[in-house]
Amino acid sequence: MKDKIQSFGRFLSGMVMPNIGALIAWGLITALFIATGWLPNEELSTMVGPFLSYVIPVLIAFQGGKMVAGQRGAVMGVIATVGVICGEPNYTMLMGAMLMGPLAGWVIKQFDKAVDGKIKAGFEMLVNNFSVGILGMLMAILGFYVIGPVMGAILAVLNGGVDVLVNNNLLPLVSIFVEPAKVLFLNNAINHGIFTPLGAQQVEEMGRSIFYMIETNPGSGTGVILAYWLFSKDKLTRDSAPGALIVHLLGGIHEIYFPYVLMNPLLLLATIGGSVVAMFYNTIFDLGLAGPASPGSIFAYVGMAAKGQTIAVLFSAVIAAAVSFVIAVPIVRLANPKTESLEDATAQMKSMKAESKGETVVAPAKEDTVACPESNDSQDYRDGVLLKKNIILNTTAKTKEEAVKLIGEMFCKCGYTTPKYTEAMLEKEKVFNTYLGNGVSIPHGVEEMRSEILNSGVVVLTSRDGIDWGNGNKANLIVGVASVGDEHMKTLQNIALHCGSPADVEKIINLDVDGVYDIFKG
């Protein structure tokens, strides 16, 4: 059952995640320009409805159809979903798009299989175009008369259930299921399959949604990490906590705290407690976000707050962190340091996440020397993805763009990525600054370009003078990451352990290649 839910969640995530930018754009337009927004503008606010009713469902359907049958499936998904949207205009058809996009893609895929090798030469384009047109029309009609009304009925039931939960102040209890689901990597099915559609519907009606606050609040994980930082008996775990806190709270990478919970599953009580209390607070004060907070950093979480609720939303994260911390402290203090192991928990988490993605877990290689892929060069190497040749001390790169391009060039040279991954890293910097703090940045590509990664690899650059990474921040340690699976988690753990303060980073940038390698080998 867990595997099926994870597989379903992966599929939903694959449709929604590439379009998160569109959801954020819609959320910002809503927060700024509706009548109760920060900058009310009647003309600009007219974009809100079309964005939600047409643009976002069509984008999701396009991606869903493409995942099943490539470009032809994508076009089929769009055609069919327009029928769904028009068939039930009273509801936002995000869920309808999630169903119809892949279904229409599957239909054209079956047609293509049936006629493969049977089309006479010269008629291929005619058959290809008319097959999409005719089958797309039929699917649109099906969507109009069947799928749209059925999805409308389902949404009516879900909205009724939500009303019951909200009216009886029971919505916070959802966190009892969500917090364990996060650690088990089952959250995508819940978040993208239920919370995103319901949140969009609620934003259309109220200008904000509490559903966007359930899974993205960084407070619960923050409380657990703080408890380990201050009270863990294990020095390795305690020393790793400050860096992990930066990655989690500021970077929005919630996976960094999962190993801390897996070391002692009783800490689920802390994350659940923090989330439940914060949700009660959110419910009492009628808080909500204008769009999804992605990634789940404190900046994104507070940045998507509805007008007049910024401080209140920030306090929601503080409450979650405080309650989680109070519950976690005695659990951490009573833990036996001989039985808790951050390294083992990290390995367990990597295995669980690989399973959630349908990947096979492979033990790391044990060779002392490994040839660089597609290269005749070889390098001393132990159990990891970092080669000594990919450590550049005091780089000559003067700008962020130069540093990212250098990392991309090294990735390509060693066969870790295609050249397109360099573009993906540059694109990531445009939408999200990868500077973590303490002079450390971790450039990596946008999620939808992950297919351009051929093998997992890490590149480390140091700069004594520092490279301007935007917003007045200078990066002295730049760790480029390209990860097929979860190998990057070890790198993040090493950053958390060894880069807890500017003084720690200063020590690293003054090391030789062997010293840097010993720190970041994975």
XYZ file of N, CA, C and O in Angstrom, residues 390-509:
480
model
N 37.976 17.908 -8.727
C 36.824 18.806 -8.785
C 36.760 19.738 -7.576
O 35.700 20.253 -7.227
N 37.902 19.924 -6.942
C 38.044 20.918 -5.871
C 38.967 22.022 -6.381
O 40.138 21.781 -6.686
N 38.449 23.224 -6.516
C 39.221 24.359 -7.022
C 39.420 25.362 -5.885
O 38.455 25.960 -5.401
N 40.676 25.505 -5.479
C 40.982 26.426 -4.376
C 41.173 27.840 -4.907
O 41.829 28.051 -5.933
N 40.590 28.784 -4.180
C 40.699 30.203 -4.519
C 40.435 30.438 -6.009
O 41.280 30.927 -6.749
N 39.240 30.088 -6.430
C 38.839 30.180 -7.835
C 39.041 31.581 -8.401
O 38.961 32.580 -7.676
N 39.293 31.629 -9.698
C 39.449 32.922 -10.380
C 38.098 33.518 -10.780
O 38.056 34.649 -11.278
N 37.019 32.753 -10.593
C 35.680 33.266 -10.918
C 35.395 34.507 -10.069
O 35.619 34.513 -8.857
N 34.902 35.558 -10.709
C 34.665 36.819 -10.017
C 33.181 37.089 -9.756
O 32.854 37.898 -8.892
N 32.308 36.423 -10.503
C 30.874 36.656 -10.341
C 30.152 35.335 -10.109
O 30.701 34.250 -10.363
N 28.933 35.434 -9.653
C 28.121 34.241 -9.430
C 27.956 33.462 -10.730
O 28.060 32.233 -10.748
N 27.690 34.178 -11.822
C 27.481 33.514 -13.107
C 28.732 32.773 -13.543
O 28.655 31.642 -14.042
N 29.897 33.378 -13.362
C 31.156 32.724 -13.737
C 31.373 31.463 -12.897
O 31.815 30.434 -13.412
N 31.075 31.543 -11.607
C 31.255 30.387 -10.727
C 30.321 29.242 -11.127
O 30.736 28.076 -11.197
N 29.060 29.578 -11.404
C 28.097 28.547 -11.790
C 28.490 27.910 -13.119
O 28.408 26.686 -13.295
N 28.927 28.733 -14.071
C 29.344 28.194 -15.368
C 30.574 27.308 -15.230
O 30.695 26.287 -15.927
N 31.502 27.675 -14.341
C 32.683 26.849 -14.100
C 32.282 25.494 -13.530
O 32.788 24.443 -13.951
N 31.356 25.525 -12.578
C 30.874 24.266 -12.000
C 30.202 23.413 -13.073
O 30.438 22.200 -13.169
N 29.372 24.051 -13.897
C 28.705 23.315 -14.970
C 29.697 22.720 -15.956
O 29.525 21.587 -16.428
N 30.749 23.478 -16.270
C 31.787 22.977 -17.186
C 32.472 21.742 -16.605
O 32.740 20.769 -17.322
N 32.739 21.773 -15.304
C 33.387 20.628 -14.651
C 32.449 19.429 -14.587
O 32.874 18.278 -14.753
N 31.177 19.678 -14.335
C 30.192 18.592 -14.355
C 30.185 17.905 -15.720
O 30.189 16.679 -15.831
N 30.153 18.728 -16.779
C 30.102 18.176 -18.143
C 31.375 17.403 -18.467
O 31.322 16.321 -19.064
N 32.519 17.967 -18.092
C 33.803 17.347 -18.419
C 33.913 15.952 -17.812
O 34.489 15.038 -18.426
N 33.368 15.777 -16.627
C 33.450 14.478 -15.970
C 32.233 13.593 -16.262
O 32.071 12.538 -15.657
N 31.351 14.043 -17.150
C 30.220 13.207 -17.528
C 29.118 13.135 -16.494
O 28.289 12.222 -16.529
N 29.088 14.091 -15.571
C 28.032 14.089 -14.556
C 26.713 14.619 -15.116
O 25.647 14.154 -14.741
N 26.803 15.618 -16.011
C 25.587 16.252 -16.523
C 25.749 16.577 -18.003
O 26.853 16.543 -18.546
N 24.642 16.934 -18.618
C 24.680 17.506 -19.960
C 24.903 19.012 -19.826
O 24.730 19.582 -18.739
N 25.259 19.680 -20.908
C 25.444 21.147 -20.836
C 24.188 21.887 -20.388
O 24.281 22.981 -19.828
N 23.016 21.285 -20.609
C 21.768 21.960 -20.227
C 21.646 22.142 -18.711
O 20.922 23.013 -18.248
N 22.370 21.312 -17.956
C 22.275 21.441 -16.493
C 22.897 22.758 -16.025
O 22.486 23.300 -15.005
N 23.888 23.252 -16.773
C 24.458 24.568 -16.441
C 23.373 25.633 -16.550
O 23.252 26.509 -15.681
N 22.571 25.555 -17.609
C 21.454 26.487 -17.773
C 20.462 26.327 -16.622
O 19.888 27.313 -16.143
N 20.269 25.062 -16.184
C 19.332 24.804 -15.090
C 19.811 25.444 -13.793
O 19.010 25.955 -13.005
N 21.133 25.427 -13.551
C 21.675 26.056 -12.347
C 21.533 27.578 -12.412
O 21.197 28.219 -11.409
N 21.800 28.141 -13.586
C 21.643 29.591 -13.741
C 20.182 29.998 -13.577
O 19.869 31.032 -12.970
N 19.273 29.161 -14.094
C 17.843 29.443 -13.964
C 17.419 29.371 -12.495
O 16.606 30.180 -12.039
N 17.976 28.415 -11.756
C 17.657 28.282 -10.325
C 18.020 29.563 -9.578
O 17.262 30.028 -8.710
N 19.180 30.143 -9.914
C 19.611 31.358 -9.223
C 18.677 32.528 -9.502
O 18.551 33.438 -8.689
N 17.994 32.498 -10.658
C 17.059 33.577 -10.984
C 15.803 33.504 -10.123
O 15.216 34.538 -9.781
N 15.377 32.276 -9.802
C 14.121 32.112 -9.062
C 14.347 31.890 -7.564
O 13.438 32.086 -6.761
N 15.575 31.450 -7.200
C 15.834 31.191 -5.781
C 17.329 31.289 -5.530
O 18.121 30.533 -6.091
N 17.728 32.224 -4.685
C 19.139 32.401 -4.361
C 19.624 31.227 -3.519
O 19.071 30.938 -2.458
N 20.673 30.540 -3.965
C 21.148 29.327 -3.278
C 22.150 29.637 -2.174
O 22.779 28.719 -1.647
N 22.296 30.904 -1.836
C 23.166 31.263 -0.711
C 22.505 30.823 0.591
O 21.342 31.140 0.855
N 23.255 30.087 1.439
C 22.692 29.551 2.684
C 23.021 30.400 3.903
O 22.302 30.372 4.899
N 24.113 31.139 3.845
C 24.580 31.878 5.012
C 25.978 31.428 5.388
O 26.481 30.392 4.908
N 26.641 32.200 6.236
C 28.000 31.890 6.694
C 28.998 31.800 5.549
O 30.033 31.136 5.661
N 28.677 32.441 4.405
C 29.598 32.418 3.281
C 29.500 31.175 2.422
O 30.414 30.900 1.637
N 28.399 30.429 2.548
C 28.246 29.163 1.817
C 27.081 29.259 0.832
O 26.009 29.756 1.167
N 27.285 28.771 -0.388
C 26.196 28.640 -1.347
C 26.246 27.239 -1.954
O 27.312 26.627 -2.048
N 25.077 26.731 -2.370
C 25.017 25.381 -2.960
C 24.259 25.439 -4.289
O 23.093 25.055 -4.359
N 24.897 25.944 -5.348
C 24.205 26.000 -6.639
C 23.802 24.618 -7.130
O 24.576 23.662 -7.049
N 22.573 24.518 -7.647
C 22.048 23.282 -8.209
C 20.940 23.643 -9.184
O 20.481 24.779 -9.212
N 20.511 22.698 -9.975
C 19.563 22.984 -11.034
C 18.122 22.973 -10.577
O 17.788 22.451 -9.511
N 17.244 23.559 -11.405
C 15.813 23.507 -11.137
C 15.352 22.062 -11.270
O 15.900 21.273 -12.033
N 14.304 21.697 -10.532
C 13.861 20.314 -10.428
C 13.504 19.717 -11.783
O 13.806 18.554 -12.065
N 12.853 20.500 -12.646
C 12.386 19.937 -13.911
C 13.523 19.605 -14.876
O 13.290 18.937 -15.891
N 14.759 20.042 -14.568
C 15.905 19.724 -15.422
C 16.760 18.610 -14.821
O 17.891 18.382 -15.251
N 16.194 17.903 -13.857
C 16.963 16.846 -13.206
C 17.318 15.719 -14.176
O 18.258 14.969 -13.955
N 16.541 15.591 -15.242
C 16.814 14.553 -16.238
C 18.137 14.799 -16.957
O 18.662 13.902 -17.626
N 18.687 16.027 -16.843
C 19.966 16.341 -17.482
C 21.151 15.858 -16.647
O 22.299 16.011 -17.050
N 20.889 15.271 -15.469
C 21.954 14.711 -14.623
C 22.181 13.270 -15.039
O 21.262 12.451 -15.039
N 23.412 12.954 -15.418
C 23.762 11.603 -15.868
C 24.307 10.752 -14.728
O 24.016 9.566 -14.627
N 25.130 11.368 -13.882
C 25.717 10.697 -12.716
C 25.820 11.718 -11.589
O 25.965 12.910 -11.845
N 25.753 11.257 -10.375
C 25.838 12.181 -9.238
C 27.266 12.695 -9.072
O 28.231 11.934 -9.182
N 27.379 13.983 -8.829
C 28.691 14.572 -8.634
C 28.648 15.846 -7.818
O 27.606 16.480 -7.691
N 29.783 16.213 -7.252
C 29.916 17.432 -6.448
C 31.166 18.175 -6.902
O 32.196 17.562 -7.189
N 31.071 19.488 -6.986
C 32.218 20.354 -7.280
C 32.324 21.385 -6.161
O 31.312 21.964 -5.752
N 33.531 21.605 -5.663
C 33.746 22.562 -4.576
C 34.691 23.664 -5.042
O 35.778 23.386 -5.557
N 34.258 24.904 -4.877
C 35.093 26.066 -5.153
C 35.288 26.851 -3.858
O 34.362 26.959 -3.062
N 36.485 27.384 -3.674
C 36.694 28.298 -2.547
C 37.140 29.649 -3.103
O 37.720 29.740 -4.186
N 36.858 30.701 -2.338
C 37.248 32.055 -2.743
C 37.552 32.860 -1.487
O 36.652 33.119 -0.679
N 38.809 33.241 -1.323
C 39.183 34.005 -0.130
C 38.537 35.383 -0.111
O 38.130 35.876 0.942
N 38.435 36.010 -1.280
C 37.843 37.347 -1.346
C 36.315 37.302 -1.328
O 35.672 38.300 -1.003
N 35.758 36.149 -1.680
C 34.308 36.025 -1.705
C 33.727 36.453 -3.047
O 34.261 37.344 -3.715
N 32.652 35.800 -3.454
C 31.958 36.103 -4.705
C 30.581 36.647 -4.364
O 29.858 36.056 -3.553
N 30.223 37.760 -4.968
C 28.918 38.372 -4.713
C 27.807 37.411 -5.150
O 27.675 37.089 -6.332
N 27.015 36.944 -4.185
C 25.942 35.993 -4.484
C 24.556 36.652 -4.420
O 23.534 35.992 -4.346
N 24.545 37.968 -4.448
C 23.285 38.691 -4.446
C 22.824 39.062 -3.055
O 23.214 38.449 -2.052
N 22.025 40.106 -2.971
C 21.458 40.574 -1.699
C 22.534 40.940 -0.679
O 22.320 40.804 0.529
N 23.710 41.375 -1.159
C 24.772 41.777 -0.255
C 25.538 40.631 0.375
O 26.353 40.853 1.274
N 25.328 39.408 -0.088
C 25.995 38.229 0.475
C 27.208 37.838 -0.362
O 27.152 37.861 -1.594
N 28.286 37.474 0.310
C 29.485 36.999 -0.377
C 29.719 35.535 -0.043
O 29.729 35.147 1.127
N 29.916 34.735 -1.095
C 30.136 33.299 -0.920
C 31.633 33.002 -0.986
O 32.283 33.326 -1.981
N 32.152 32.405 0.081
C 33.549 31.978 0.102
C 33.694 30.479 -0.181
O 34.760 30.021 -0.579
N 32.612 29.752 0.032
C 32.613 28.315 -0.216
C 31.406 27.987 -1.082
O 30.262 28.179 -0.667
N 31.667 27.512 -2.293
C 30.584 27.206 -3.242
C 30.608 25.708 -3.515
O 31.622 25.182 -4.007
N 29.532 25.034 -3.176
C 29.448 23.580 -3.341
C 28.377 23.284 -4.387
O 27.176 23.364 -4.108
N 28.796 22.979 -5.611
C 27.862 22.631 -6.678
C 27.423 21.191 -6.564
O 28.244 20.299 -6.320
N 26.114 20.951 -6.733
C 25.557 19.605 -6.528
C 24.765 19.180 -7.757
O 23.928 19.920 -8.269
N 25.042 17.954 -8.219
C 24.228 17.298 -9.247
C 23.945 15.893 -8.724
O 24.871 15.102 -8.565
N 22.691 15.607 -8.430
C 22.372 14.351 -7.754
C 21.273 13.600 -8.478
O 20.184 14.125 -8.686
N 21.567 12.357 -8.858
C 20.568 11.492 -9.480
C 19.578 11.018 -8.428
O 18.368 11.006 -8.634
N 20.093 10.604 -7.277
C 19.239 10.126 -6.187
C 19.327 11.041 -4.992
O 18.971 12.206 -5.061
N 19.882 10.527 -3.890
C 19.955 11.314 -2.660
C 21.387 11.440 -2.140
O 21.609 11.676 -0.962
N 22.350 11.272 -3.054
C 23.740 11.381 -2.629
C 24.050 12.764 -2.062
O 24.948 12.928 -1.259
N 23.283 13.775 -2.511
C 23.536 15.139 -2.036
C 23.240 15.309 -0.559
O 23.702 16.263 0.054
N 22.468 14.390 0.021
C 22.143 14.530 1.443
C 23.394 14.434 2.310
O 23.511 15.111 3.326
N 24.359 13.585 1.915
C 25.596 13.493 2.672
C 26.359 14.810 2.595
O 26.933 15.277 3.581
N 26.360 15.421 1.414
C 27.016 16.720 1.260
C 26.360 17.767 2.151
O 27.040 18.561 2.812
N 25.010 17.776 2.175
C 24.301 18.725 3.025
C 24.617 18.483 4.499
O 24.761 19.428 5.283
N 24.728 17.204 4.874
C 25.078 16.887 6.261
C 26.481 17.405 6.593
O 26.714 17.931 7.679
N 27.404 17.266 5.646
C 28.759 17.752 5.887
C 28.794 19.274 5.991
O 29.539 19.832 6.793
N 27.990 19.941 5.157
C 27.890 21.398 5.263
C 27.334 21.778 6.631
O 27.833 22.692 7.297
N 26.286 21.075 7.047
C 25.679 21.360 8.353
C 26.676 21.151 9.480
O 26.713 21.905 10.454
N 27.510 20.114 9.353
C 28.448 19.765 10.425
C 29.637 20.716 10.487
O 30.078 21.105 11.566
N 30.156 21.120 9.322
C 31.426 21.830 9.292
C 31.313 23.315 8.966
O 32.342 24.018 8.985
N 30.112 23.800 8.655
C 29.966 25.203 8.254
C 28.978 25.939 9.151
O 28.165 26.738 8.682
N 29.030 25.670 10.430
C 28.073 26.251 11.359
C 28.302 27.717 11.673
O 27.444 28.374 12.244
N 29.469 28.240 11.292
C 29.765 29.645 11.573
C 30.738 30.168 10.519
O 31.422 29.386 9.850
N 30.832 31.506 10.356
C 31.806 32.056 9.408
C 33.234 31.623 9.726
O 34.046 31.443 8.812
N 33.529 31.433 11.014
C 34.882 31.003 11.400
C 35.167 29.599 10.870
O 36.292 29.301 10.435
N 34.159 28.734 10.903
C 34.333 27.375 10.370
C 34.632 27.421 8.875
O 35.496 26.693 8.375
N 33.895 28.266 8.159
C 34.100 28.383 6.713
C 35.484 28.957 6.419
O 36.164 28.534 5.478
N 35.920 29.917 7.238
C 37.249 30.509 7.070
C 38.332 29.435 7.179
O 39.309 29.431 6.413
N 38.152 28.502 8.100
C 39.127 27.406 8.248
C 39.161 26.541 6.991
O 40.220 26.118 6.531
N 37.982 26.273 6.436
C 37.898 25.387 5.266
C 38.589 26.006 4.056
O 39.324 25.328 3.333
N 38.359 27.303 3.817
C 38.914 27.912 2.605
C 40.432 28.074 2.699
O 41.083 28.361 1.695
